[in-house]
Short mmCIF file of C-alpha atoms and ligand atoms in Angstrom, two decimals:
data_model
loop_
_atom_site.label_atom_id
_atom_site.label_comp_id
_atom_site.label_asym_id
_atom_site.label_seq_id
_atom_site.Cartn_x
_atom_site.Cartn_y
_atom_site.Cartn_z
CA UNK Z 2 236.54 24.70 201.50
CA UNK Z 3 238.03 28.04 202.46
CA UNK Z 4 235.90 30.76 203.86
CA UNK Z 5 237.18 34.21 204.58
CA UNK Z 6 235.51 35.18 207.81
CA UNK Z 7 234.95 38.90 207.78
CA UNK Z 8 232.49 40.46 210.25
CA UNK Z 9 229.83 40.62 207.54
CA UNK Z 10 230.21 36.91 206.79
CA UNK Z 11 230.06 36.05 210.47
CA UNK Z 12 226.85 38.05 210.91
CA UNK Z 13 225.33 36.33 207.86
CA UNK Z 14 226.36 32.86 209.06
CA UNK Z 15 224.88 33.57 212.46
CA UNK Z 16 221.64 34.79 210.89
CA UNK Z 17 221.39 31.68 208.73
CA UNK Z 18 221.90 29.36 211.70
CA UNK Z 19 219.39 31.32 213.79
CA UNK Z 20 216.80 30.96 211.00
CA UNK Z 21 217.39 27.20 210.83
CA UNK Z 22 217.09 26.85 214.59
CA UNK Z 23 213.42 27.79 214.30
CA UNK Z 24 212.79 24.61 212.32
CA UNK Z 25 214.45 22.09 214.59
CA UNK Z 26 214.23 20.38 217.99
CA UNK Z 27 217.88 19.62 218.63
CA UNK Z 28 221.35 20.77 217.56
CA UNK Z 29 224.25 18.45 216.80
CA UNK Z 30 227.38 20.48 217.38
CA UNK Z 31 230.24 18.87 215.51
CA UNK Z 32 233.76 19.43 216.88
CA UNK Z 33 237.13 17.82 216.18
CA UNK Z 34 237.86 15.24 218.90
CA UNK Z 35 241.57 16.18 218.77
CA UNK Z 36 240.80 19.82 219.63
CA UNK Z 37 237.23 19.96 220.96
CA UNK Z 38 237.45 23.50 222.30
CA UNK Z 39 239.59 25.10 219.60
CA UNK Z 40 237.29 23.69 216.92
CA UNK Z 41 234.18 25.26 218.47
CA UNK Z 42 232.55 28.46 217.48
CA UNK Z 43 233.22 31.03 220.23
CA UNK Z 44 229.58 32.15 220.34
CA UNK Z 45 227.92 28.76 220.07
CA UNK Z 46 226.30 28.82 223.52
CA UNK Z 47 224.76 32.18 222.81
CA UNK Z 48 223.65 31.25 219.28
CA UNK Z 49 222.11 27.91 220.18
CA UNK Z 50 220.78 29.27 223.48
CA UNK Z 51 218.05 27.04 224.86
CA UNK Z 52 217.90 24.24 222.29
CA UNK Z 53 218.95 20.80 223.47
CA UNK Z 54 222.32 19.95 222.03
CA UNK Z 55 224.56 16.95 221.47
CA UNK Z 56 228.28 17.64 221.11
CA UNK Z 57 229.71 15.19 218.60
CA UNK Z 58 233.45 14.64 218.98
CA UNK Z 59 234.14 13.75 215.36
CA UNK Z 60 237.33 12.21 213.92
CA UNK Z 61 237.65 10.31 217.18
CA UNK Z 62 239.49 7.69 215.10
CA UNK Z 63 242.44 10.12 214.91
CA UNK Z 64 242.35 11.30 218.53
CA UNK Z 65 244.04 9.91 221.64
CA UNK Z 66 241.25 7.76 223.15
CA UNK Z 67 242.43 8.44 226.71
CA UNK Z 68 241.97 12.18 226.19
CA UNK Z 69 238.68 11.69 224.33
CA UNK Z 70 237.35 9.89 227.40
CA UNK Z 71 238.33 12.92 229.51
CA UNK Z 72 236.48 15.22 227.12
CA UNK Z 73 233.34 13.09 227.25
CA UNK Z 74 233.37 13.30 231.04
CA UNK Z 75 234.00 17.02 230.85
CA UNK Z 76 231.12 17.78 228.47
CA UNK Z 77 228.70 15.33 230.02
CA UNK Z 78 229.08 16.96 233.41
CA UNK Z 79 227.95 20.28 232.09
CA UNK Z 80 224.19 20.07 231.96
CA UNK Z 81 221.09 18.05 231.41
CA UNK Z 82 220.35 19.25 227.91
CA UNK Z 83 223.88 18.88 226.57
CA UNK Z 84 225.50 15.52 226.05
CA UNK Z 85 228.59 14.40 224.19
CA UNK Z 86 229.40 11.38 222.04
CA UNK Z 87 232.64 10.37 220.29
CA UNK Z 88 232.08 9.46 216.64
CA UNK Z 89 233.90 8.66 213.42
CA UNK Z 90 231.80 9.92 210.54
CA UNK Z 91 233.94 8.23 207.93
CA UNK Z 92 233.22 4.70 209.13
CA UNK Z 93 230.01 5.47 211.00
CA UNK Z 94 231.34 4.42 214.41
CA UNK Z 95 229.28 5.84 217.27
CA UNK Z 96 226.52 7.20 215.03
CA UNK Z 97 223.90 4.76 216.28
CA UNK Z 98 223.90 6.56 219.64
CA UNK Z 99 222.78 9.85 218.13
CA UNK Z 100 219.15 8.92 217.57
CA UNK Z 101 218.61 7.25 220.95
CA UNK Z 102 220.29 10.07 222.86
CA UNK Z 103 218.21 12.63 220.96
CA UNK Z 104 215.03 10.80 221.97
CA UNK Z 105 216.16 10.81 225.57
CA UNK Z 106 216.91 14.53 225.56
CA UNK Z 107 213.59 15.36 223.90
CA UNK Z 108 211.38 12.93 225.78
CA UNK Z 109 209.70 15.58 227.89
CA UNK Z 110 208.95 17.84 224.92
CA UNK Z 111 207.52 15.02 222.83
CA UNK Z 112 205.50 13.58 225.73
CA UNK Z 113 204.01 17.01 226.26
CA UNK Z 114 203.16 17.32 222.56
CA UNK Z 115 201.47 13.95 222.65
CA UNK Z 116 199.44 14.79 225.75
CA UNK Z 117 198.17 17.85 223.91
CA UNK Z 118 197.02 15.61 221.11
CA UNK Z 119 199.74 16.58 218.62
CA UNK Z 120 200.46 13.72 216.24
CA UNK Z 121 203.87 12.07 216.80
CA UNK Z 122 206.50 13.16 214.31
CA UNK Z 123 210.21 12.61 213.71
CA UNK Z 124 212.77 14.58 215.72
CA UNK Z 125 214.19 17.42 213.62
CA UNK Z 126 217.88 18.17 213.91
CA UNK Z 127 220.52 20.55 212.57
CA UNK Z 128 224.24 19.91 212.33
CA UNK Z 129 226.44 22.93 213.04
CA UNK Z 130 230.19 23.32 213.07
CA UNK Z 131 233.22 25.14 211.71
CA UNK Z 132 234.49 24.34 208.19
CA UNK Z 133 236.27 20.99 207.69
CA UNK Z 134 235.05 19.44 210.90
CA UNK Z 135 233.18 16.76 208.95
CA UNK Z 136 229.61 18.07 208.61
CA UNK Z 137 229.03 16.85 205.03
CA UNK Z 138 230.67 13.52 205.77
CA UNK Z 139 228.34 13.04 208.73
CA UNK Z 140 225.20 14.03 206.82
CA UNK Z 141 226.11 11.67 204.00
CA UNK Z 142 226.84 8.89 206.40
CA UNK Z 143 223.60 9.35 208.31
CA UNK Z 144 221.62 9.64 205.09
CA UNK Z 145 223.55 6.68 203.65
CA UNK Z 146 223.80 8.44 200.31
CA UNK Z 147 225.52 11.34 198.71
CA UNK Z 148 223.21 14.26 199.26
CA UNK Z 149 225.29 16.78 201.15
CA UNK Z 150 227.57 17.80 198.34
CA UNK Z 151 227.97 21.52 198.42
CA UNK Z 152 226.04 22.28 195.30
CA UNK Z 153 225.54 25.97 195.98
CA UNK Z 154 225.24 27.81 192.74
CA UNK Z 155 225.11 31.57 192.66
CA UNK Z 156 221.62 32.84 192.05
CA UNK Z 157 219.91 29.57 192.80
CA UNK Z 158 218.11 29.48 196.10
CA UNK Z 159 217.61 25.96 197.28
CA UNK Z 160 214.69 25.14 199.53
CA UNK Z 161 215.47 23.56 202.87
CA UNK Z 162 215.27 19.81 202.59
CA UNK Z 163 214.98 17.14 205.21
CA UNK Z 164 217.07 14.01 205.17
CA UNK Z 165 215.51 10.99 206.82
CA UNK Z 166 217.64 9.05 209.30
CA UNK Z 167 215.57 5.98 210.11
CA UNK Z 168 211.96 6.59 211.09
CA UNK Z 169 212.46 8.81 214.08
CA UNK Z 170 214.94 11.43 212.98
CA UNK Z 171 215.17 14.06 210.24
CA UNK Z 172 218.14 16.28 209.50
CA UNK Z 173 218.29 19.54 207.60
CA UNK Z 174 220.35 18.70 204.51
CA UNK Z 175 222.46 21.86 204.74
CA UNK Z 176 224.50 22.22 207.92
CA UNK Z 177 225.02 25.44 209.83
CA UNK Z 178 228.53 26.70 209.14
CA UNK Z 179 230.08 28.86 211.83
CA UNK Z 180 233.49 30.45 212.26
CA UNK Z 181 236.27 29.26 214.60
CA UNK Z 182 238.04 31.31 217.27
CA UNK Z 183 240.76 33.31 215.60
CA UNK Z 184 241.75 35.73 218.32
CA UNK Z 185 243.86 33.23 220.25
CA UNK Z 186 247.08 32.34 218.45
CA UNK Z 187 247.29 28.92 220.11
CA UNK Z 188 243.84 28.10 218.76
CA UNK Z 189 245.10 29.02 215.30
CA UNK Z 190 248.07 26.66 215.69
CA UNK Z 191 245.85 23.79 216.85
CA UNK Z 192 243.47 24.32 213.93
CA UNK Z 193 246.40 24.46 211.53
CA UNK Z 194 248.13 21.37 212.94
CA UNK Z 195 244.99 19.28 212.50
CA UNK Z 196 244.43 20.67 209.01
CA UNK Z 197 241.26 22.59 209.82
CA UNK Z 198 242.56 25.80 208.30
CA UNK Z 199 244.63 26.32 205.19
CA UNK Z 200 248.37 26.07 205.61
CA UNK Z 201 248.87 29.38 203.89
CA UNK Z 202 247.12 31.25 206.69
CA UNK Z 203 249.82 30.53 209.25
CA UNK Z 204 253.49 30.06 208.44
CA UNK Z 205 254.27 26.34 208.17
CA UNK Z 206 257.44 26.58 210.26
CA UNK Z 207 255.46 28.25 213.05
CA UNK Z 208 252.90 25.45 212.95
CA UNK Z 209 255.68 22.85 213.12
CA UNK Z 210 257.33 24.67 216.04
CA UNK Z 211 254.04 24.58 217.90
CA UNK Z 212 253.46 20.90 217.05
CA UNK Z 213 256.99 19.79 217.96
CA UNK Z 214 256.91 21.64 221.28
CA UNK Z 215 253.54 20.06 222.03
CA UNK Z 216 254.81 16.58 221.14
CA UNK Z 217 257.97 17.08 223.21
CA UNK Z 218 255.82 17.89 226.22
CA UNK Z 219 252.93 15.44 225.78
CA UNK Z 220 254.08 12.64 223.49
CA UNK Z 221 257.91 12.48 223.81
CA UNK Z 222 258.09 8.73 223.15
CA UNK Z 223 256.19 9.01 219.88
CA UNK Z 224 258.51 11.79 218.74
CA UNK Z 225 261.64 9.87 219.71
CA UNK Z 226 260.44 6.68 218.03
CA UNK Z 227 259.27 8.26 214.81
CA UNK Z 228 262.45 10.21 214.16
CA UNK Z 229 264.89 7.76 215.81
CA UNK Z 230 266.07 10.37 218.31
CA UNK Z 231 268.06 9.23 221.32
CA UNK Z 232 267.29 12.43 223.17
CA UNK Z 233 264.89 15.20 222.21
CA UNK Z 234 266.97 18.38 221.94
CA UNK Z 235 265.66 21.16 224.15
CA UNK Z 236 266.41 23.83 221.61
CA UNK Z 237 263.80 23.87 218.84
CA UNK Z 238 266.37 24.63 216.11
CA UNK Z 239 268.41 21.63 217.26
CA UNK Z 240 265.24 19.53 217.08
CA UNK Z 241 264.57 20.71 213.50
CA UNK Z 242 268.21 19.93 212.67
CA UNK Z 243 267.96 16.44 214.15
CA UNK Z 244 264.74 15.56 212.32
CA UNK Z 245 265.80 17.22 209.07
CA UNK Z 246 269.12 15.39 209.07
CA UNK Z 247 267.57 12.01 209.88
CA UNK Z 248 264.97 12.39 207.17
CA UNK Z 249 267.14 13.98 204.50
CA UNK Z 250 265.39 17.36 204.38
CA UNK Z 251 268.52 19.16 203.21
CA UNK Z 252 269.43 22.16 201.10
CA UNK Z 253 272.45 22.33 198.88
CA UNK Z 254 275.50 23.02 201.04
CA UNK Z 255 274.48 20.45 203.62
CA UNK Z 256 272.16 22.67 205.65
CA UNK Z 257 268.82 21.48 206.95
CA UNK Z 258 265.88 22.79 204.95
CA UNK Z 259 263.51 24.03 207.66
CA UNK Z 260 260.54 24.47 205.32
CA UNK Z 261 260.86 20.89 204.11
CA UNK Z 262 261.30 19.62 207.67
CA UNK Z 263 258.25 21.55 208.85
CA UNK Z 264 256.21 20.22 205.94
CA UNK Z 265 257.29 16.65 206.67
CA UNK Z 266 256.42 16.85 210.37
CA UNK Z 267 252.99 18.38 209.78
CA UNK Z 268 252.17 15.91 207.00
CA UNK Z 269 253.20 12.95 209.16
CA UNK Z 270 251.13 14.17 212.12
CA UNK Z 271 248.05 14.50 209.90
CA UNK Z 272 248.67 11.07 208.38
CA UNK Z 273 248.76 9.59 211.89
CA UNK Z 274 252.39 8.49 211.43
CA UNK Z 275 252.94 9.48 215.06
CA UNK Z 276 249.81 7.65 216.13
CA UNK Z 277 246.55 9.01 217.44
CA UNK Z 278 247.08 12.43 218.95
CA UNK Z 279 244.97 14.96 220.82
CA UNK Z 280 246.18 18.54 220.91
CA UNK Z 281 244.19 19.77 223.86
CA UNK Z 282 242.79 18.23 227.00
CA UNK Z 283 240.32 19.41 229.65
CA UNK Z 284 243.18 19.51 232.15
CA UNK Z 285 244.65 22.49 230.27
CA UNK Z 286 241.50 24.58 230.68
P1 GDP E 317 232.74 20.02 206.43
O1 GDP E 317 233.46 21.18 205.82
O2 GDP E 317 232.47 20.24 207.88
O3 GDP E 317 231.51 19.59 205.69
O4 GDP E 317 233.79 18.79 206.42
P2 GDP E 317 233.88 17.53 205.42
O5 GDP E 317 232.72 16.61 205.65
O6 GDP E 317 234.10 18.02 204.04
O7 GDP E 317 235.18 16.81 206.00
C1 GDP E 317 236.47 17.40 205.99
C2 GDP E 317 237.53 16.32 205.91
O8 GDP E 317 237.52 15.53 207.11
C3 GDP E 317 237.30 15.35 204.76
O9 GDP E 317 238.57 15.05 204.21
C4 GDP E 317 236.71 14.13 205.43
O10 GDP E 317 237.00 12.94 204.73
C5 GDP E 317 237.40 14.14 206.78
N1 GDP E 317 236.59 13.50 207.84
C6 GDP E 317 235.31 13.78 208.17
N2 GDP E 317 234.91 13.03 209.22
C7 GDP E 317 235.96 12.25 209.57
C8 GDP E 317 236.18 11.26 210.60
O11 GDP E 317 235.33 10.96 211.45
N3 GDP E 317 237.42 10.70 210.64
C9 GDP E 317 238.40 11.03 209.77
N4 GDP E 317 239.59 10.42 209.89
N5 GDP E 317 238.24 11.95 208.80
C10 GDP E 317 237.03 12.56 208.69
#
C-alpha cells in the first residue's frame, strides 16, 4: 500500500484514530523491531495521550535479537502504562502475551468498573501503526481468519466491527494508520532499507550507500562473509566496485553497474541473506 502523506491526509488520519480511541481501552502500537523508533509516528504520544498502550515490536523474526532485547528494556523502563513485547505476526510468535499483558495493564480500570456494578466485558483494543508495519497480518493472525483485507470501496462506509480474540479481548477490525517521520533523512533511509516505503521515493543507490555504511560499522563480519571480501574498502565507491565485481553486476565495457549492485544489496538485506539485522539501537539515541 502506498499512501501519499500530505498535511490534509495526516489531519484526516489523526482524526480517524482519535475517533476510534473513544471506543477502546488499550492501544497496540505496532512498530518494526528492526527500526522501532524510525517506524513510529512522530506524534503518537500526543495522539494516544492517556490510553494504556502496548508497543509491539513486530517482525522480530527479522531483527537482531540482541538489539531487540535492548529495545524491550528501553521501552519497558518508560512507564507503568506502556509495555513492550517482541512478536512475529506471520507465525504468531509472542502473540499469546498480548492478552495477559492487556489484562494486567487494565486491571485497575476493570476492577473499578466491577465495584460499581458494571457487568464484566471484553477488553477493547485498537492496533495503530505506519503502513507496512504488519497491522493486517497481526489482525488476521489474532482473529485466526482473513478479515482484515483492505476492502475499502469508494462510497461505501463500513461500520466499525469488532474481532474477537478469545473470550477476553476484542479488536477493532480496521487499524489506525498513521504516517512515519519524514523530516529526518536517516529515518527515510532506515524505512527504505527495511522496505517500509517504496523504493521509488528515495534513490536506490542512496539507500544502498546508507545500508552498506551501516553494515560496515555494525555488522562488518556479515558483510565480509556474504560478499567474500578480505577487507571492507573504506571508500564507498570501492565497496560498490568490490561487491559488483564479485557478484557480476557489470555494464558493457567492464564497468560495475551501480544501480544493479545497489538493487542486489538491498534485496539481499530484505531477504535476510545477511542474517537478522537491526538498523537502530537504543544506544544511538
Ligand atoms: P500493514 O500495511 O501494516 O497492514 O502491513 P501488512 O500486514 O500488509 O504487512 C506488510 C508486509 O510485512 C507483508 O508482506 C507481511 O507479510 C509482512 N509481515 C507482517 N508481519 C510480519 C512479521 O512478523 N514477520 C515478517 N517476516 N514479515 C511480516
